[in-house]
Coordinates of C-alpha atoms in Angstrom, one line a residue:
Chain G
M11 CA 79.6 59.0 120.6
S12 CA 78.7 59.8 124.2
T13 CA 75.1 60.3 125.1
A14 CA 75.9 64.0 126.1
T15 CA 77.3 64.8 122.6
A16 CA 74.3 63.1 121.0
A17 CA 72.0 65.1 123.0
K18 CA 73.8 68.4 122.0
D19 CA 73.7 67.4 118.2
V20 CA 69.9 66.8 118.2
E21 CA 69.7 70.3 119.9
F22 CA 71.7 71.6 117.2
K23 CA 69.6 70.0 114.3
Q24 CA 66.4 71.4 116.0
E25 CA 67.9 74.8 116.1
V26 CA 69.0 74.8 112.4
L27 CA 65.5 73.5 111.5
R28 CA 64.0 76.3 113.6
L29 CA 66.1 79.1 111.9
A30 CA 66.1 77.9 108.3
G31 CA 62.6 76.0 108.3
P32 CA 61.6 72.5 108.5
E33 CA 61.3 72.0 104.8
M34 CA 64.9 71.0 105.1
L35 CA 63.6 67.6 106.3
T36 CA 62.3 66.8 102.8
C37 CA 65.8 67.3 101.1
I38 CA 66.4 64.7 98.4
Q39 CA 70.2 65.5 98.1
C40 CA 69.7 66.1 94.2
G41 CA 72.5 68.6 94.3
T42 CA 70.6 71.4 92.4
C43 CA 71.8 73.8 95.1
S44 CA 75.8 73.0 94.7
A45 CA 75.1 73.1 90.8
S46 CA 73.7 76.5 90.8
C47 CA 76.5 77.9 93.3
P48 CA 78.9 80.4 92.0
T49 CA 81.6 79.2 94.6
A50 CA 80.8 75.6 94.4
H51 CA 84.3 74.7 93.1
L52 CA 85.8 76.3 96.3
M53 CA 83.5 74.6 99.0
N54 CA 84.1 71.7 101.2
P55 CA 81.7 70.3 101.9
S56 CA 79.5 71.4 99.2
I57 CA 76.3 73.2 100.1
R58 CA 74.2 70.0 99.3
K59 CA 76.5 68.1 101.8
L60 CA 76.1 71.1 104.2
V61 CA 72.5 70.5 104.4
K62 CA 72.9 66.8 105.1
L63 CA 75.6 67.5 108.0
C64 CA 72.8 69.5 109.6
L65 CA 70.1 67.0 109.2
E66 CA 72.7 64.2 110.7
G67 CA 73.3 66.6 113.6
R68 CA 77.0 66.8 112.8
K69 CA 77.6 70.0 114.5
E70 CA 81.3 70.4 114.5
E71 CA 81.7 69.6 110.7
A72 CA 78.7 71.9 110.0
L73 CA 80.1 74.9 111.8
H74 CA 83.7 74.7 111.2
N75 CA 84.4 74.9 107.4
E76 CA 84.9 77.4 104.7
T77 CA 81.8 76.8 103.0
L78 CA 79.6 78.9 105.2
W79 CA 82.0 81.9 104.5
L80 CA 82.1 81.4 100.7
C81 CA 78.4 81.9 100.1
T82 CA 77.8 85.1 98.3
S83 CA 73.9 85.2 99.2
C84 CA 72.9 85.1 95.5
L85 CA 70.0 82.9 96.3
L86 CA 70.2 80.8 93.2
C87 CA 70.2 77.8 95.2
T88 CA 66.9 79.2 97.0
V89 CA 65.1 79.9 93.8
R90 CA 66.1 76.4 92.2
C91 CA 65.6 73.9 94.9
P92 CA 62.8 71.6 93.8
R93 CA 61.9 71.0 97.4
G94 CA 61.4 74.6 98.4
I95 CA 64.3 74.4 100.8
R96 CA 66.3 77.6 101.2
P97 CA 70.0 76.4 101.3
K98 CA 71.0 80.1 101.8
A99 CA 69.0 80.3 105.0
V100 CA 70.8 77.2 106.2
V101 CA 74.0 78.9 105.6
S102 CA 72.6 82.1 107.5
A103 CA 71.6 79.9 110.4
L104 CA 74.8 78.1 110.7
K105 CA 76.6 81.6 110.7
D106 CA 74.1 83.0 113.2
I107 CA 74.8 80.0 115.4
A108 CA 78.5 80.2 115.0
E109 CA 78.5 83.9 115.7
R110 CA 76.6 83.3 118.9
E111 CA 79.2 80.5 120.0
S112 CA 82.0 82.9 119.1
V113 CA 83.5 81.0 116.4
R114 CA 86.4 83.3 115.3
G115 CA 87.9 83.8 111.8
R116 CA 88.4 86.6 109.6
D117 CA 85.1 86.0 108.0
A118 CA 83.2 85.8 111.4
S119 CA 85.0 89.1 112.1
Y120 CA 83.9 90.8 109.2
E121 CA 80.2 90.0 110.0
E122 CA 80.6 90.7 113.5
F123 CA 81.8 94.4 112.8
F124 CA 79.0 94.9 110.3
L125 CA 76.4 94.0 112.8
K126 CA 78.3 96.1 115.4
Q127 CA 78.1 99.0 113.2
I128 CA 74.3 98.8 112.6
K129 CA 73.8 98.5 116.4
N130 CA 75.9 101.4 117.4
Y131 CA 75.3 103.9 114.5
G132 CA 72.2 102.6 112.6
R133 CA 73.9 102.8 109.2
I134 CA 77.2 101.4 107.6
A135 CA 80.1 103.7 106.9
E136 CA 82.6 101.5 104.7
L137 CA 85.8 103.1 105.7
P138 CA 85.6 102.6 109.4
L139 CA 84.0 99.1 108.6
T140 CA 87.0 98.2 106.3
A141 CA 89.6 99.8 108.8
E142 CA 88.4 97.7 111.7
F143 CA 88.5 94.5 109.5
L144 CA 92.0 95.4 108.3
L145 CA 93.2 95.9 111.8
V146 CA 92.2 92.3 112.3
Y147 CA 93.5 90.9 108.9
P148 CA 96.1 93.3 107.5
Q149 CA 97.0 90.8 105.0
A150 CA 93.6 91.7 103.1
A151 CA 95.0 95.4 102.8
V152 CA 97.4 94.6 100.0
Q153 CA 94.6 93.3 97.7
S154 CA 92.0 96.0 98.8
M155 CA 94.5 98.9 98.5
Q156 CA 94.1 99.5 94.8
M157 CA 90.2 99.8 94.8
G158 CA 90.3 101.7 98.2
L159 CA 92.5 104.4 96.6
E160 CA 90.3 104.5 93.5
L161 CA 87.2 105.2 95.7
I162 CA 89.0 107.8 97.7
S163 CA 90.3 109.6 94.7
K164 CA 86.5 109.7 93.6
G165 CA 85.5 111.2 96.8
K166 CA 83.3 108.2 97.6
I167 CA 84.6 107.0 101.0
G168 CA 85.2 109.2 103.7
A169 CA 85.8 108.7 107.4
R170 CA 82.4 110.2 108.4
V171 CA 80.0 107.9 110.4
D172 CA 76.1 109.0 110.2
R173 CA 74.5 108.3 113.4
I174 CA 70.6 107.9 113.1
E175 CA 68.4 109.2 115.8
G176 CA 66.7 105.9 116.3
R177 CA 69.9 104.3 117.4
D178 CA 68.4 102.7 120.7
E179 CA 65.4 101.4 118.6
V180 CA 67.9 99.7 116.2
K181 CA 70.0 98.3 119.0
R182 CA 66.7 96.7 120.5
I183 CA 65.9 95.2 117.0
V184 CA 69.4 93.6 117.0
E185 CA 69.4 92.5 120.6
K186 CA 65.9 91.6 121.2
L187 CA 65.1 89.8 118.0
R188 CA 68.1 87.6 118.1
E189 CA 67.1 86.0 121.2
Chain E
M4 CA 53.4 110.5 91.5
K5 CA 54.9 110.8 95.1
L6 CA 57.2 108.1 96.6
A7 CA 59.1 107.3 99.9
Y8 CA 62.8 107.3 98.7
Y9 CA 65.2 104.9 100.8
P10 CA 68.5 105.7 99.5
G11 CA 70.6 103.0 101.5
C12 CA 74.0 103.3 103.1
V13 CA 75.8 102.9 99.8
S14 CA 74.3 106.2 98.6
L15 CA 76.3 108.1 101.2
S16 CA 79.7 106.4 100.0
T17 CA 80.8 104.2 97.2
G18 CA 77.3 104.6 95.4
K19 CA 77.0 108.4 95.4
E20 CA 76.3 108.6 91.7
M21 CA 73.6 106.1 92.2
D22 CA 71.8 108.3 94.6
V23 CA 72.7 111.4 92.5
S24 CA 71.2 110.0 89.5
T25 CA 68.4 108.5 91.0
R26 CA 67.2 111.9 92.4
A27 CA 67.9 113.8 89.0
V28 CA 66.2 111.2 86.8
C29 CA 62.9 111.2 89.2
A30 CA 63.0 115.1 89.2
A31 CA 63.2 114.9 85.4
L32 CA 60.4 112.5 85.0
G33 CA 58.1 114.2 87.6
I34 CA 58.4 111.6 90.2
E35 CA 58.4 113.2 93.7
L36 CA 60.5 111.5 96.2
E37 CA 60.5 112.3 100.0
E38 CA 63.4 110.6 101.9
L39 CA 62.4 108.0 104.6
S40 CA 63.0 110.0 107.9
D41 CA 65.9 108.5 109.9
W42 CA 66.3 105.5 107.8
N43 CA 68.6 102.7 109.2
C44 CA 70.8 100.0 107.2
C45 CA 68.8 96.9 105.7
G46 CA 71.5 94.7 106.9
A47 CA 72.7 93.9 103.3
T48 CA 73.9 90.4 103.1
H49 CA 75.7 90.4 106.4
V50 CA 72.9 90.0 109.0
S51 CA 72.7 86.2 109.4
N52 CA 69.8 86.3 111.8
E53 CA 66.4 86.6 109.6
L54 CA 64.3 88.0 112.5
V55 CA 66.8 90.7 113.1
A56 CA 67.0 91.4 109.3
T57 CA 63.1 91.5 109.2
G58 CA 63.2 93.9 112.1
L59 CA 65.6 96.4 110.4
S60 CA 63.6 96.3 107.4
A61 CA 60.3 96.9 109.1
R62 CA 61.5 99.9 111.0
N63 CA 62.2 101.5 107.7
M64 CA 58.7 100.5 106.4
A65 CA 57.1 101.9 109.5
Q66 CA 58.4 105.4 108.7
T67 CA 55.8 106.0 105.9
E68 CA 52.5 105.4 104.5
L69 CA 53.9 105.8 100.9
P70 CA 55.1 103.2 98.7
I71 CA 58.8 102.9 99.0
M72 CA 61.3 103.2 96.3
T73 CA 65.0 102.1 96.5
P74 CA 67.7 102.3 93.8
C75 CA 69.5 99.5 95.5
S76 CA 68.7 95.9 94.8
I77 CA 70.2 94.7 98.1
C78 CA 67.8 97.0 99.9
Y79 CA 65.1 95.9 97.8
S80 CA 65.5 92.3 98.1
N81 CA 65.7 92.7 102.0
L82 CA 62.6 95.1 102.1
R83 CA 60.7 92.6 100.0
S84 CA 61.6 89.5 102.0
A85 CA 60.8 91.5 105.3
V86 CA 57.3 92.1 103.7
R87 CA 56.8 88.3 103.1
R88 CA 58.0 87.3 106.6
L89 CA 55.9 89.9 108.2
E90 CA 52.6 88.5 106.7
D91 CA 53.1 85.8 109.4
G92 CA 51.3 87.0 112.5
E93 CA 53.8 85.7 115.0
V94 CA 56.5 87.5 113.3
R95 CA 54.9 90.6 112.9
E96 CA 54.1 90.7 116.6
R97 CA 57.6 90.0 117.6
V98 CA 58.9 92.7 115.4
N99 CA 56.3 95.3 116.3
A100 CA 57.2 94.5 120.0
V101 CA 60.3 96.3 119.7
L102 CA 59.4 98.9 117.1
E103 CA 58.4 102.5 118.1
K104 CA 56.4 103.0 115.1
K105 CA 54.4 99.8 114.1
Y106 CA 54.8 98.1 110.9
S107 CA 51.3 97.6 109.2
G108 CA 52.3 96.6 105.6
A109 CA 54.1 98.3 102.8
A110 CA 54.5 98.5 98.9
I111 CA 58.1 98.2 97.9
R112 CA 59.5 99.2 94.4
H113 CA 62.9 99.3 92.6
A114 CA 63.8 102.5 90.8
L115 CA 64.2 100.5 87.5
D116 CA 60.3 99.4 87.6
V117 CA 59.2 103.0 88.6
I118 CA 61.3 104.7 85.8
L119 CA 60.1 102.2 83.1
E120 CA 56.7 102.8 84.0
S121 CA 57.0 106.5 83.6
L122 CA 58.4 106.4 80.3
E123 CA 56.4 106.2 77.4
K124 CA 57.4 104.5 74.2
K125 CA 59.0 107.1 72.2
D126 CA 58.7 109.4 75.2
E127 CA 59.5 112.9 74.0
R128 CA 61.5 113.6 77.0
I129 CA 64.2 111.0 75.5
V130 CA 66.2 113.8 73.7
L131 CA 69.2 111.7 73.1
P132 CA 67.8 108.3 72.0
L133 CA 70.7 105.9 72.3
K134 CA 70.3 104.3 69.0
E135 CA 73.0 101.7 67.9
M136 CA 74.4 101.6 71.3
K137 CA 75.2 98.1 72.6
V138 CA 74.1 98.0 76.3
A139 CA 74.8 94.8 78.3
A140 CA 72.1 94.3 80.8
Y141 CA 73.6 93.0 84.0
Y142 CA 71.0 92.3 86.8
G143 CA 73.0 90.5 89.5
C144 CA 71.2 88.5 92.0
L145 CA 69.0 90.3 94.2
L146 CA 66.7 92.5 91.9
T147 CA 64.9 89.1 91.3
R148 CA 65.6 87.0 94.2
P149 CA 64.2 85.6 96.3
V150 CA 61.0 87.3 95.7
G151 CA 61.1 90.2 93.2
Q152 CA 58.6 91.2 90.8
Y153 CA 60.5 89.4 88.1
S154 CA 61.5 85.9 86.9
P155 CA 64.3 85.1 89.3
Q156 CA 66.7 83.6 86.6
F157 CA 65.5 84.9 83.1
P158 CA 64.2 88.7 83.9
T159 CA 63.6 91.1 80.8
I160 CA 62.7 94.3 82.4
L161 CA 66.1 95.9 81.8
E162 CA 66.2 95.0 78.3
E163 CA 62.8 96.6 78.1
L164 CA 64.2 99.8 79.3
I165 CA 67.2 99.7 77.5
K166 CA 65.0 99.4 74.3
R167 CA 62.8 102.1 75.4
L168 CA 65.9 104.3 75.3
E169 CA 66.3 102.9 71.8
A170 CA 69.7 101.2 72.5
E171 CA 70.3 97.7 71.7
P172 CA 70.3 95.1 74.6
V173 CA 73.4 92.9 74.5
E174 CA 72.2 89.5 76.1
L175 CA 74.7 88.3 78.9
R176 CA 74.7 84.4 79.7
H177 CA 76.0 85.8 83.1
K178 CA 73.1 88.3 83.5
T179 CA 71.7 87.0 86.8
S180 CA 74.7 85.4 88.0
C181 CA 76.4 86.8 91.3
C182 CA 79.2 89.5 91.0
G183 CA 80.9 88.1 94.0
G184 CA 80.4 91.4 95.9
P185 CA 79.3 90.2 99.3
I186 CA 82.4 88.2 99.9
F187 CA 85.1 90.5 98.4
M188 CA 86.7 91.6 101.5
P189 CA 87.1 88.4 103.1
R190 CA 87.4 86.3 100.0
E191 CA 88.8 88.6 97.3
D192 CA 90.3 86.0 94.8
A193 CA 86.9 84.0 94.8
A194 CA 85.2 87.3 94.1
D195 CA 87.5 88.6 91.7
D196 CA 87.0 85.4 89.5
I197 CA 83.2 85.7 89.2
A198 CA 83.4 89.4 88.5
F199 CA 85.9 89.2 86.0
A200 CA 83.9 86.3 84.1
I201 CA 81.0 89.0 83.6
L202 CA 83.4 91.6 82.3
A203 CA 85.0 89.1 80.0
E204 CA 81.6 87.9 78.6
A205 CA 80.6 91.5 78.1
K206 CA 83.9 92.3 76.3
E207 CA 83.5 89.5 74.2
A208 CA 79.9 90.3 73.4
G209 CA 81.0 93.8 72.0
A210 CA 79.1 95.6 74.9
E211 CA 79.9 99.4 74.8
V212 CA 78.5 100.0 78.3
I213 CA 77.3 97.5 81.1
V214 CA 74.3 98.8 83.0
T215 CA 73.7 97.6 86.6
V216 CA 70.9 97.9 89.1
C217 CA 72.9 97.5 92.4
P218 CA 75.7 99.3 93.9
L219 CA 77.9 96.2 94.9
C220 CA 77.8 94.9 91.3
H221 CA 78.8 98.3 90.2
L222 CA 81.7 98.4 92.6
M223 CA 83.0 95.0 91.5
L224 CA 82.5 95.8 87.8
D225 CA 83.4 99.5 87.7
A226 CA 85.7 100.5 90.7
K227 CA 87.5 97.3 90.6
Q228 CA 87.9 96.9 86.9
K229 CA 91.3 98.4 86.5
A230 CA 92.7 96.0 89.5
L231 CA 90.9 93.0 87.6
E232 CA 92.5 93.9 84.5
D233 CA 95.8 94.2 86.0
K234 CA 95.3 90.9 87.8
K235 CA 94.1 89.0 84.8
G236 CA 96.3 90.7 82.2
Q237 CA 93.4 91.3 80.1
K238 CA 92.1 94.9 79.2
I239 CA 88.2 95.2 79.4
G240 CA 87.8 99.3 79.4
I241 CA 84.0 99.0 79.6
P242 CA 82.2 101.8 81.4
V243 CA 79.6 100.5 83.8
L244 CA 76.6 102.7 84.5
Y245 CA 73.7 102.6 87.0
V246 CA 70.5 102.3 85.0
T247 CA 69.5 105.6 86.3
Q248 CA 72.7 107.1 84.9
L249 CA 71.9 105.6 81.4
V250 CA 68.2 107.0 81.6
G251 CA 69.6 110.3 82.5
I252 CA 71.9 110.7 79.6
A253 CA 68.9 109.7 77.1
L254 CA 67.1 112.3 78.9
G255 CA 69.8 114.8 78.2
L256 CA 70.7 115.3 81.9
S257 CA 74.3 116.7 82.4
P258 CA 77.1 114.5 83.4
E259 CA 77.4 116.7 86.7
E260 CA 73.6 115.8 87.4
L261 CA 74.1 112.2 86.9
G262 CA 77.4 111.9 88.8
L263 CA 79.3 110.6 85.8
E264 CA 82.6 112.1 87.0
M265 CA 82.4 109.4 89.8
N266 CA 82.5 106.4 87.7
S267 CA 85.7 104.7 87.7
V268 CA 85.9 103.7 84.0
S269 CA 84.9 107.1 82.4
P270 CA 81.8 107.0 80.3
M271 CA 82.4 110.3 78.5
A272 CA 83.5 108.8 75.3
M273 CA 80.4 106.5 75.3
V274 CA 78.3 109.7 75.8
E275 CA 79.9 111.6 73.0
R276 CA 79.6 108.7 70.7
A277 CA 75.7 108.9 71.4
Y278 CA 75.7 112.7 70.4
E279 CA 78.0 112.0 67.3
R280 CA 75.6 109.2 66.2
M281 CA 72.6 111.4 66.6
A282 CA 74.2 114.2 64.7
A283 CA 75.0 111.9 62.0
R284 CA 71.5 110.6 61.7
S285 CA 69.9 114.1 61.2

């Protein structure tokens, strides 16, 4: 490993610790987080290993994997961790870094569109959000169609987008607090 | 009692019946709601940066001096997490620097807790006691996590409310498991497996109805139920009600007032059964 890469990896580790909390350093790799995770069977690396990758500064492996996007944010790992670490916050930190560094993929796109809607309108409208996502990933349309039609028939999703008055303030929250 | 009401974005779309039934039940119980002015999205589970998520909730909380009630577990979890993070002076200072109205503390309550508190045992306003009705209590994740008022893994408040309506709670092993909802758009197969396991357990346990406290859980178990049945080749056919709808039924409110026609799996047969059982008892 070159010196430049090593330096960057230390920087990466520090950034994860800043975002997810220094208690990560106390991880004993017990695997309670993985054992609690509803999508653990689909993850590689496991959530336990993801924490280890961060602590070892292995940025590429930590950022480019399916694990981040399989987290359902259920927080069971977080309430169970015997060391008071918040594994879901580690996932969030990695997503935040991935988004800032423009890592692309269907899941990153969904998060990006979501945040963009909040920034522009202040609220989420499901139909435009879904439409934007399906434009990028049309293959998801086949799966979502049945439920989508069901919701439309019940009058629950429309194209209307609510725009709040405080849009500038919300935009400021999204932009300034992310720095 | 007067509370500020935070409906959340879903109230305007896929969770309309949650909003409608919350307002109707609160009105029936004499709980006055004042909608938060110009409220914004809480970020749900899709805003990864915690400071941004905290700022979004802080802006909502700064709109009122009243305690804030929401019927949505995702909003509830985000507001409560924000309150905790904002106890840190540095976080509060950074957030307040970008807010117009400044945050200075807030009390956050879920509609479930407000309603349970308002209902006496054998409350005379319960005109349709739901005796003999088997109700599966499904909490999902975020009512109790990370910092709710209840045990994060073994809560009992929903069962308490079910009993207060004189119905019979059905215990689910999956009661605080995730519904898969947050990843259902980009990761549909994974989400489907998780949601179906909950439905299959409720079916096996003999539940006549499943009660939820979160619009995403509701979406996965109700709006998606037919698609899941087709995909898995197993009939479920269990109505899924918001807790406010179940309470409203027991209070004798009409299907229209509770938005029951907006549920995908019709709860009407179950409501009729409740009336028949009451008639048979008298």
